[in-house]
């Protein structure tokens, strides 16, 4: 049944389609992210955008129980060949793709055929949690760091396009045209680049963009990834976003930065709590820290994630927090005294296999639960907890994280049974898929999938 909102969306889409056509855009990629962390897509001609906005685009719900290798499992509520959903583009995020001339992009929300919100839609889950924060009189600013490894395939081997040192200017010089084009493409898509730099492993880079609301931050994470991927292809390279590319090496993270706001006040500073936190900020972060073992099933969701999540690699392998401690799973950044927006927290144990909508929604839910319970942070940890002690190791396997997740009443309530059970089913099936596999075999099977 059509609603006035859908009719209005159709009118807006017609106007947007006319603008896109005038710019030479011939098709629009409509994306969502499944529970295995894969960005899925339906592409429609620009002339069909209005129809998509009014009636949606069909897609099977079975993709919510797809695995990283495109096999599938089943859950209590989702699985099998039956059923269909409608994908509705968010026209506010409609973006011509600078590195893919002729294409535009928009994220979608998924609905039942009868018009009801689809209970397993990850993007709508993230929105519900943002609305829950608003009901507390709070809003969140979030942003993901995007790390990737760029290489050229040589049969089964990878050839890295620069041999420069970690964080070395040599890498920037070797690939300056490439990195400048990444910055230019992001800027052309109205994304503010904060920094871009070489990382630790061969061929590895990171880009950070400005923070947004939780749903916007997750949308932007998808757009940044696909922009980097497209620019890499244009330069004859492949961008890999997997947690690890080579077993035993430092992997790719997708660290989540967040700050908590009440009106125009950043609650991460100006308070009487640790390092200037307000009590609301402290309780929010304490809720996130307490829930981290279960949150890992969402933020480090692959068997390959636990090849990355190793001590003494700045991956955040211990359940602790500390000011400017890059080995802690939760790093607090007090910020400069003259920068009211600079104070924030960073969750370091997450990686690019994660569905960003699940991450922002679940972190928000955990933090709000910490506020409701009036939690306080434990003592901070200084130094590498693997050497100085003082913190528990986070789960070191997907199976271990899944055990915590399945016991989490907090996350089940927030996600709802259909989405919670689908996530658990995918995690369980992927753990079985790679049971007994050698670390490099896991890395080889997953490195090109995300």
Tab-separated table of C-alpha atoms in Angstrom:
chain	number	residue	atom	x	y	z
A	1	UNK	CA	0.000	0.000	0.000
A	2	UNK	CA	1.447	3.365	-1.048
A	3	UNK	CA	1.765	6.227	1.422
A	4	UNK	CA	2.032	9.974	0.836
A	5	UNK	CA	5.694	9.719	1.841
A	6	UNK	CA	6.361	7.327	-1.017
A	7	UNK	CA	4.580	9.621	-3.461
A	8	UNK	CA	6.652	12.554	-2.235
A	9	UNK	CA	9.805	10.455	-2.542
A	10	UNK	CA	8.849	9.683	-6.143
A	11	UNK	CA	8.588	13.404	-6.935
A	12	UNK	CA	11.951	14.103	-5.328
A	13	UNK	CA	13.499	11.152	-7.171
A	14	UNK	CA	12.254	12.479	-10.505
A	15	UNK	CA	13.965	15.787	-9.831
A	16	UNK	CA	17.155	14.067	-8.703
A	17	UNK	CA	17.117	11.790	-11.742
A	18	UNK	CA	16.900	14.812	-14.019
A	19	UNK	CA	19.931	16.360	-12.298
A	20	UNK	CA	21.851	13.093	-12.527
A	21	UNK	CA	21.020	12.637	-16.198
A	22	UNK	CA	22.266	16.161	-16.921
A	23	UNK	CA	25.567	15.139	-15.262
A	24	UNK	CA	25.853	12.028	-17.427
A	25	UNK	CA	24.864	9.588	-14.663
A	26	UNK	CA	23.155	6.622	-16.271
A	27	UNK	CA	22.606	4.254	-13.330
A	28	UNK	CA	22.350	4.245	-9.541
A	29	UNK	CA	23.902	1.600	-7.256
A	30	UNK	CA	21.632	0.858	-4.288
A	31	UNK	CA	23.555	-0.803	-1.464
A	32	UNK	CA	23.018	-2.486	1.872
A	33	UNK	CA	25.428	-4.489	4.048
A	34	UNK	CA	24.618	-8.048	5.069
A	35	UNK	CA	25.441	-9.784	8.343
A	36	UNK	CA	28.672	-11.221	6.944
A	37	UNK	CA	29.881	-7.668	6.254
A	38	UNK	CA	29.513	-7.882	2.469
A	39	UNK	CA	28.220	-4.811	0.638
A	40	UNK	CA	25.384	-6.063	-1.575
A	41	UNK	CA	23.852	-4.065	-4.426
A	42	UNK	CA	21.040	-3.649	-6.905
A	43	UNK	CA	21.717	-1.224	-9.769
A	44	UNK	CA	18.878	0.617	-11.513
A	45	UNK	CA	18.981	2.878	-14.575
A	46	UNK	CA	18.663	6.533	-13.621
A	47	UNK	CA	15.310	6.633	-15.394
A	48	UNK	CA	14.043	3.998	-12.920
A	49	UNK	CA	15.044	5.901	-9.778
A	50	UNK	CA	11.572	7.395	-9.302
A	51	UNK	CA	9.954	3.960	-9.535
A	52	UNK	CA	12.454	2.634	-6.984
A	53	UNK	CA	11.631	5.493	-4.619
A	54	UNK	CA	7.893	4.851	-4.892
A	55	UNK	CA	7.617	1.065	-5.032
A	56	UNK	CA	11.055	-0.172	-4.032
A	57	UNK	CA	13.296	-2.782	-5.633
A	58	UNK	CA	12.846	-6.463	-4.888
A	59	UNK	CA	15.457	-8.474	-3.019
A	60	UNK	CA	15.380	-11.778	-1.193
A	61	UNK	CA	15.769	-11.718	2.603
A	62	UNK	CA	17.996	-14.798	2.386
A	63	UNK	CA	21.060	-12.573	2.031
A	64	UNK	CA	20.830	-11.906	5.758
A	65	UNK	CA	22.055	-15.465	6.294
A	66	UNK	CA	24.690	-15.489	3.538
A	67	UNK	CA	28.275	-16.221	4.544
A	68	UNK	CA	31.500	-14.651	3.368
A	69	UNK	CA	31.889	-17.298	0.614
A	70	UNK	CA	28.311	-16.761	-0.691
A	71	UNK	CA	27.037	-19.999	0.780
A	72	UNK	CA	24.116	-19.611	3.156
A	73	UNK	CA	22.767	-20.883	6.434
A	74	UNK	CA	19.377	-20.563	8.107
A	75	UNK	CA	18.124	-18.950	11.298
A	76	UNK	CA	14.899	-19.165	13.267
A	77	UNK	CA	13.285	-16.349	11.304
A	78	UNK	CA	15.275	-16.094	8.043
A	79	UNK	CA	16.456	-18.618	5.469
A	80	UNK	CA	15.492	-20.479	2.346
A	81	UNK	CA	14.281	-19.334	-1.071
A	82	UNK	CA	10.902	-17.901	-0.064
A	83	UNK	CA	9.963	-14.277	0.518
A	84	UNK	CA	10.845	-10.887	-0.886
A	85	UNK	CA	11.653	-7.411	0.423
A	86	UNK	CA	11.511	-3.899	-1.006
A	87	UNK	CA	14.647	-1.737	-1.090
A	88	UNK	CA	13.963	2.000	-0.824
A	89	UNK	CA	16.830	4.430	-1.548
A	90	UNK	CA	17.641	7.206	0.894
A	91	UNK	CA	17.615	10.135	-1.510
A	92	UNK	CA	19.311	12.394	1.044
A	93	UNK	CA	22.501	10.367	0.503
A	94	UNK	CA	22.225	10.129	-3.276
A	95	UNK	CA	25.765	10.767	-4.563
A	96	UNK	CA	27.318	10.791	-8.055
A	97	UNK	CA	30.423	8.605	-7.830
A	98	UNK	CA	33.512	10.605	-8.716
A	99	UNK	CA	35.687	7.567	-9.465
A	100	UNK	CA	32.977	5.697	-11.387
A	101	UNK	CA	31.691	8.090	-14.063
A	102	UNK	CA	28.138	7.309	-15.102
A	103	UNK	CA	27.182	5.831	-11.723
A	104	UNK	CA	25.616	7.292	-8.608
A	105	UNK	CA	25.075	5.641	-5.227
A	106	UNK	CA	22.501	5.590	-2.443
A	107	UNK	CA	22.058	3.375	0.638
A	108	UNK	CA	18.713	1.659	1.112
A	109	UNK	CA	16.287	0.840	3.891
A	110	UNK	CA	14.537	-2.503	3.589
A	111	UNK	CA	10.811	-3.036	4.078
A	112	UNK	CA	8.360	-5.908	3.963
A	113	UNK	CA	6.210	-6.262	0.857
A	114	UNK	CA	3.218	-4.883	2.763
A	115	UNK	CA	5.090	-1.723	3.754
A	116	UNK	CA	6.117	-2.573	7.321
A	117	UNK	CA	9.759	-2.002	8.313
A	118	UNK	CA	11.785	-5.182	7.866
A	119	UNK	CA	12.814	-6.206	11.415
A	120	UNK	CA	16.239	-7.450	10.286
A	121	UNK	CA	17.197	-4.255	8.416
A	122	UNK	CA	20.564	-3.264	9.861
A	123	UNK	CA	20.289	0.370	8.762
A	124	UNK	CA	16.933	0.810	10.457
A	125	UNK	CA	18.390	-0.814	13.590
A	126	UNK	CA	21.108	1.855	13.632
A	127	UNK	CA	18.452	4.540	13.235
A	128	UNK	CA	16.365	3.127	16.093
A	129	UNK	CA	19.352	3.262	18.425
A	130	UNK	CA	20.089	6.874	17.410
A	131	UNK	CA	16.459	7.668	18.214
A	132	UNK	CA	16.870	5.912	21.568
A	133	UNK	CA	19.802	8.208	22.309
A	134	UNK	CA	17.696	11.214	21.319
A	135	UNK	CA	15.037	10.079	23.805
A	136	UNK	CA	17.766	10.399	26.454
A	137	UNK	CA	18.392	13.962	25.256
A	138	UNK	CA	21.679	12.859	23.677
A	139	UNK	CA	23.195	12.622	20.237
A	140	UNK	CA	26.276	10.833	19.021
A	141	UNK	CA	28.945	11.907	16.578
A	142	UNK	CA	30.740	8.939	15.031
A	143	UNK	CA	33.308	8.204	12.378
A	144	UNK	CA	35.214	5.179	11.106
A	145	UNK	CA	38.869	5.059	10.195
A	146	UNK	CA	39.155	3.132	6.922
A	147	UNK	CA	42.284	0.999	6.570
A	148	UNK	CA	43.054	-0.978	3.443
A	149	UNK	CA	45.915	-2.740	1.699
A	150	UNK	CA	46.555	-2.072	-1.973
A	151	UNK	CA	48.335	-4.607	-4.175
A	152	UNK	CA	48.612	-6.084	-7.640
A	153	UNK	CA	47.877	-9.768	-8.074
A	154	UNK	CA	50.630	-11.934	-9.563
A	155	UNK	CA	49.006	-15.346	-9.758
A	156	UNK	CA	48.477	-16.502	-6.197
A	157	UNK	CA	50.961	-13.917	-4.892
A	158	UNK	CA	50.494	-10.236	-4.188
A	159	UNK	CA	52.883	-7.518	-5.339
A	160	UNK	CA	52.812	-4.396	-3.236
A	161	UNK	CA	53.216	-1.160	-5.209
A	162	UNK	CA	55.520	0.458	-2.663
A	163	UNK	CA	58.250	-0.963	-0.455
A	164	UNK	CA	58.577	2.109	1.750
A	165	UNK	CA	58.722	1.931	5.561
A	166	UNK	CA	55.694	2.056	7.843
A	167	UNK	CA	54.284	5.595	8.011
A	168	UNK	CA	57.088	6.602	5.644
A	169	UNK	CA	56.966	9.522	3.222
A	170	UNK	CA	58.480	7.156	0.639
A	171	UNK	CA	55.100	5.460	0.273
A	172	UNK	CA	53.372	8.787	-0.305
A	173	UNK	CA	55.910	9.713	-2.982
A	174	UNK	CA	55.622	6.277	-4.637
A	175	UNK	CA	51.815	6.513	-4.820
A	176	UNK	CA	51.180	10.259	-4.727
A	177	UNK	CA	48.959	10.305	-7.818
A	178	UNK	CA	46.857	7.508	-6.361
A	179	UNK	CA	46.469	9.079	-2.925
A	180	UNK	CA	45.668	12.506	-4.359
A	181	UNK	CA	42.960	10.937	-6.530
A	182	UNK	CA	41.470	9.216	-3.467
A	183	UNK	CA	41.314	12.610	-1.705
A	184	UNK	CA	39.898	14.340	-4.782
A	185	UNK	CA	37.196	11.709	-5.286
A	186	UNK	CA	36.100	11.844	-1.650
A	187	UNK	CA	36.001	15.650	-1.708
A	188	UNK	CA	33.961	15.616	-4.936
A	189	UNK	CA	31.424	13.473	-3.057
A	190	UNK	CA	31.157	16.088	-0.275
A	191	UNK	CA	33.199	14.074	2.224
A	192	UNK	CA	35.690	16.036	4.316
A	193	UNK	CA	39.032	14.216	4.472
A	194	UNK	CA	40.751	14.753	7.821
A	195	UNK	CA	43.927	12.815	7.020
A	196	UNK	CA	45.356	10.088	4.824
A	197	UNK	CA	48.597	8.274	5.539
A	198	UNK	CA	50.604	5.046	5.150
A	199	UNK	CA	50.078	2.415	7.818
A	200	UNK	CA	52.253	-0.370	9.202
A	201	UNK	CA	51.977	-3.286	6.763
A	202	UNK	CA	53.216	-3.283	3.151
A	203	UNK	CA	50.814	-1.478	0.836
A	204	UNK	CA	48.607	-0.410	3.754
A	205	UNK	CA	46.965	3.028	4.059
A	206	UNK	CA	44.330	4.750	6.178
A	207	UNK	CA	41.923	7.593	5.502
A	208	UNK	CA	39.745	9.407	8.048
A	209	UNK	CA	36.777	11.628	7.241
A	210	UNK	CA	34.672	13.999	9.337
A	211	UNK	CA	32.261	12.597	11.925
A	212	UNK	CA	28.509	12.340	11.395
A	213	UNK	CA	25.442	10.998	13.171
A	214	UNK	CA	25.509	7.182	13.598
A	215	UNK	CA	23.560	6.279	10.448
A	216	UNK	CA	25.440	8.886	8.450
A	217	UNK	CA	28.774	7.549	9.712
A	218	UNK	CA	27.865	4.016	8.604
A	219	UNK	CA	26.689	5.273	5.203
A	220	UNK	CA	29.930	7.190	4.805
A	221	UNK	CA	31.988	4.111	5.699
A	222	UNK	CA	30.384	2.302	2.754
A	223	UNK	CA	30.910	5.237	0.392
A	224	UNK	CA	34.550	5.695	1.420
A	225	UNK	CA	35.287	2.011	0.874
A	226	UNK	CA	33.733	1.887	-2.570
A	227	UNK	CA	35.501	5.100	-3.561
A	228	UNK	CA	38.878	3.705	-2.521
A	229	UNK	CA	38.069	0.479	-4.349
A	230	UNK	CA	37.176	2.331	-7.550
A	231	UNK	CA	40.235	4.596	-7.504
A	232	UNK	CA	42.436	1.542	-6.923
A	233	UNK	CA	40.992	-0.190	-9.989
A	234	UNK	CA	41.640	2.928	-12.069
A	235	UNK	CA	45.299	2.669	-11.040
A	236	UNK	CA	45.563	-1.010	-11.913
A	237	UNK	CA	45.478	-2.174	-8.287
A	238	UNK	CA	43.129	-3.994	-5.927
A	239	UNK	CA	42.131	-2.595	-2.538
A	240	UNK	CA	41.763	-5.261	0.148
A	241	UNK	CA	39.641	-4.459	3.210
A	242	UNK	CA	39.870	-7.819	4.979
A	243	UNK	CA	41.024	-7.992	8.621
A	244	UNK	CA	44.245	-9.664	7.479
A	245	UNK	CA	45.918	-9.979	4.103
A	246	UNK	CA	48.828	-12.158	5.213
A	247	UNK	CA	48.634	-14.267	8.360
A	248	UNK	CA	51.095	-13.127	11.005
A	249	UNK	CA	51.147	-9.527	9.794
A	250	UNK	CA	49.414	-6.425	11.161
A	251	UNK	CA	45.925	-6.324	9.695
A	252	UNK	CA	43.355	-3.732	8.685
A	253	UNK	CA	41.274	-2.099	11.400
A	254	UNK	CA	38.061	-0.099	11.205
A	255	UNK	CA	38.351	1.855	14.419
A	256	UNK	CA	35.204	3.655	15.539
A	257	UNK	CA	35.547	7.162	16.968
A	258	UNK	CA	32.632	8.563	18.958
A	259	UNK	CA	31.690	11.550	21.058
A	260	UNK	CA	28.551	12.098	23.123
A	261	UNK	CA	26.689	15.415	22.929
A	262	UNK	CA	23.950	17.167	24.835
A	263	UNK	CA	22.817	20.013	22.638
A	264	UNK	CA	26.009	21.790	21.588
A	265	UNK	CA	28.036	20.503	24.525
A	266	UNK	CA	30.575	17.736	24.029
A	267	UNK	CA	30.123	15.518	27.098
A	268	UNK	CA	33.570	13.979	26.619
A	269	UNK	CA	35.103	17.085	28.191
A	270	UNK	CA	34.385	19.740	30.819
A	271	UNK	CA	33.291	17.312	33.542
A	272	UNK	CA	34.566	16.044	36.872
A	273	UNK	CA	35.168	12.475	35.701
A	274	UNK	CA	38.338	10.801	34.452
A	275	UNK	CA	40.359	13.099	32.172
A	276	UNK	CA	37.568	15.651	32.076
A	277	UNK	CA	34.696	13.347	31.138
A	278	UNK	CA	31.210	14.169	32.346
A	279	UNK	CA	29.421	11.466	34.306
A	280	UNK	CA	27.166	10.720	31.314
A	281	UNK	CA	30.198	10.211	29.090
A	282	UNK	CA	31.916	8.007	31.670
A	283	UNK	CA	28.835	5.832	32.091
A	284	UNK	CA	28.355	5.558	28.325
A	285	UNK	CA	31.950	4.440	27.789
A	286	UNK	CA	31.730	2.082	30.772
A	287	UNK	CA	28.707	0.443	29.156
A	288	UNK	CA	30.620	-0.029	25.904
A	289	UNK	CA	33.669	-1.400	27.725
A	290	UNK	CA	31.586	-3.865	29.742
A	291	UNK	CA	29.836	-5.180	26.619
A	292	UNK	CA	32.954	-5.437	24.427
A	293	UNK	CA	33.309	-9.251	24.518
A	294	UNK	CA	29.799	-9.570	23.044
A	295	UNK	CA	30.238	-6.559	20.732
A	296	UNK	CA	33.194	-8.336	19.139
A	297	UNK	CA	30.745	-10.673	17.380
A	298	UNK	CA	29.554	-7.570	15.499
A	299	UNK	CA	32.729	-5.500	15.253
A	300	UNK	CA	35.209	-8.355	14.673
A	301	UNK	CA	32.810	-10.760	12.950
A	302	UNK	CA	35.076	-12.972	10.851
A	303	UNK	CA	37.294	-15.913	11.675
A	304	UNK	CA	39.975	-13.761	10.049
A	305	UNK	CA	39.304	-11.002	12.580
A	306	UNK	CA	41.067	-13.022	15.259
A	307	UNK	CA	44.212	-13.305	13.162
A	308	UNK	CA	44.342	-9.505	13.413
A	309	UNK	CA	43.218	-9.138	17.050
A	310	UNK	CA	46.569	-10.007	18.574
A	311	UNK	CA	48.378	-8.407	21.542
A	312	UNK	CA	51.079	-5.778	21.035
A	313	UNK	CA	49.878	-4.793	17.533
A	314	UNK	CA	47.724	-1.763	18.458
A	315	UNK	CA	44.659	-3.857	17.662
A	316	UNK	CA	42.987	-3.458	21.065
A	317	UNK	CA	43.108	-7.084	22.171
A	318	UNK	CA	42.473	-6.385	25.883
A	319	UNK	CA	39.254	-5.317	27.597
A	320	UNK	CA	40.532	-2.087	29.080
A	321	UNK	CA	40.636	1.626	28.494
A	322	UNK	CA	43.315	4.255	28.801
A	323	UNK	CA	44.014	7.846	27.814
A	324	UNK	CA	45.835	7.837	24.475
A	325	UNK	CA	46.652	4.134	24.943
A	326	UNK	CA	46.707	2.514	21.502
A	327	UNK	CA	46.903	-0.985	22.963
A	328	UNK	CA	43.662	-0.586	24.929
A	329	UNK	CA	40.464	-1.726	23.243
A	330	UNK	CA	38.949	1.623	24.269
A	331	UNK	CA	41.236	4.605	23.846
A	332	UNK	CA	40.180	7.952	25.280
A	333	UNK	CA	41.366	11.115	23.531
A	334	UNK	CA	41.041	14.187	25.829
A	335	UNK	CA	41.680	16.592	22.956
A	336	UNK	CA	43.405	19.957	22.989
A	337	UNK	CA	42.113	22.530	25.503
A	338	UNK	CA	41.126	24.943	22.724
A	339	UNK	CA	39.299	22.301	20.641
A	340	UNK	CA	35.807	21.651	22.061
A	341	UNK	CA	35.113	19.010	19.426
A	342	UNK	CA	38.402	17.150	19.846
A	343	UNK	CA	37.596	15.021	22.898
A	344	UNK	CA	36.346	11.594	21.859
A	345	UNK	CA	36.783	7.863	22.368
A	346	UNK	CA	38.076	5.259	19.936
A	347	UNK	CA	37.030	1.600	19.861
A	348	UNK	CA	40.105	-0.114	18.422
A	349	UNK	CA	39.129	-3.790	18.344
A	350	UNK	CA	36.797	-3.555	15.307
A	351	UNK	CA	37.776	-4.292	11.707
A	352	UNK	CA	36.470	-3.851	8.130
A	353	UNK	CA	34.634	-7.198	8.059
A	354	UNK	CA	32.016	-5.575	10.289
A	355	UNK	CA	28.680	-4.286	9.090
A	356	UNK	CA	29.032	-0.610	10.113
A	357	UNK	CA	25.293	-0.220	10.776
A	358	UNK	CA	25.392	-3.064	13.284
A	359	UNK	CA	28.468	-1.540	14.921
A	360	UNK	CA	27.096	1.976	15.414
A	361	UNK	CA	23.731	0.674	16.599
A	362	UNK	CA	25.132	-1.873	19.048
A	363	UNK	CA	27.730	0.504	20.508
A	364	UNK	CA	24.987	3.076	21.034
A	365	UNK	CA	22.782	0.492	22.762
A	366	UNK	CA	25.627	-0.622	25.044
A	367	UNK	CA	26.550	2.939	25.953
A	368	UNK	CA	22.972	3.912	26.772
A	369	UNK	CA	22.656	0.819	28.960
A	370	UNK	CA	25.748	2.025	30.815
A	371	UNK	CA	24.065	5.384	31.408
A	372	UNK	CA	20.848	3.735	32.599
A	373	UNK	CA	22.862	1.612	35.050
A	374	UNK	CA	25.026	4.528	36.210
A	375	UNK	CA	28.218	2.591	35.474
A	376	UNK	CA	31.689	3.909	36.233
A	377	UNK	CA	34.892	3.121	34.404
A	378	UNK	CA	37.503	0.923	36.081
A	379	UNK	CA	41.022	2.246	36.573
A	380	UNK	CA	42.717	3.098	33.280
A	381	UNK	CA	45.584	0.988	31.971
A	382	UNK	CA	48.873	2.609	31.028
A	383	UNK	CA	51.264	0.766	28.734
A	384	UNK	CA	50.843	-2.511	26.874
A	385	UNK	CA	48.477	-4.708	28.918
A	386	UNK	CA	50.160	-7.784	27.463
A	387	UNK	CA	53.275	-6.715	29.371
A	388	UNK	CA	52.022	-4.769	32.384
A	389	UNK	CA	48.854	-6.738	33.121
A	390	UNK	CA	45.760	-5.191	34.617
A	391	UNK	CA	43.258	-6.239	31.944
A	392	UNK	CA	41.438	-9.296	30.657
A	393	UNK	CA	42.086	-10.595	27.156
A	394	UNK	CA	39.134	-10.169	24.829
A	395	UNK	CA	37.910	-13.373	23.121
A	396	UNK	CA	40.604	-14.707	20.809
A	397	UNK	CA	38.268	-16.561	18.446
A	398	UNK	CA	34.972	-15.983	16.705
A	399	UNK	CA	33.493	-18.876	18.669
A	400	UNK	CA	34.491	-17.200	21.930
A	401	UNK	CA	32.949	-13.884	20.902
A	402	UNK	CA	29.787	-15.653	19.745
A	403	UNK	CA	29.373	-17.252	23.183
A	404	UNK	CA	29.359	-13.798	24.781
A	405	UNK	CA	27.025	-12.444	22.098
A	406	UNK	CA	24.462	-15.204	22.529
A	407	UNK	CA	24.382	-14.559	26.289
A	408	UNK	CA	23.824	-10.827	25.843
A	409	UNK	CA	20.262	-9.925	26.769
A	410	UNK	CA	21.182	-6.304	26.080
A	411	UNK	CA	22.061	-6.920	22.424
A	412	UNK	CA	19.151	-9.298	21.850
A	413	UNK	CA	16.720	-6.657	23.071
A	414	UNK	CA	18.329	-3.914	20.987
A	415	UNK	CA	18.635	-5.911	17.761
A	416	UNK	CA	15.350	-7.790	18.086
A	417	UNK	CA	15.047	-11.543	17.672
A	418	UNK	CA	15.060	-11.756	13.825
A	419	UNK	CA	18.263	-9.736	13.418
A	420	UNK	CA	19.968	-11.148	16.525
A	421	UNK	CA	19.308	-14.755	15.493
A	422	UNK	CA	20.427	-14.138	11.908
A	423	UNK	CA	23.717	-12.629	13.087
A	424	UNK	CA	24.318	-15.558	15.449
A	425	UNK	CA	23.539	-18.080	12.690
A	426	UNK	CA	26.009	-16.454	10.284
A	427	UNK	CA	28.752	-16.319	12.917
A	428	UNK	CA	28.218	-19.945	13.869
A	429	UNK	CA	28.251	-21.080	10.236
A	430	UNK	CA	31.418	-19.136	9.398
A	431	UNK	CA	33.184	-20.586	12.432
A	432	UNK	CA	32.251	-24.052	11.139
A	433	UNK	CA	33.234	-23.125	7.573
A	434	UNK	CA	36.822	-22.410	8.608
A	435	UNK	CA	37.147	-24.948	11.431
A	436	UNK	CA	40.638	-26.437	11.313
A	437	UNK	CA	41.805	-24.185	8.462
A	438	UNK	CA	45.369	-22.894	8.605
A	439	UNK	CA	45.687	-19.145	9.290
A	440	UNK	CA	46.964	-18.333	5.793
A	441	UNK	CA	44.159	-20.379	4.234
A	442	UNK	CA	41.667	-18.224	6.169
A	443	UNK	CA	43.432	-15.077	5.017
A	444	UNK	CA	43.492	-16.239	1.383
A	445	UNK	CA	39.788	-17.148	1.443
A	446	UNK	CA	38.629	-13.846	2.922
A	447	UNK	CA	41.028	-11.124	1.790
A	448	UNK	CA	39.151	-10.209	-1.389
A	449	UNK	CA	35.613	-10.528	-0.051
A	450	UNK	CA	34.943	-7.302	1.874
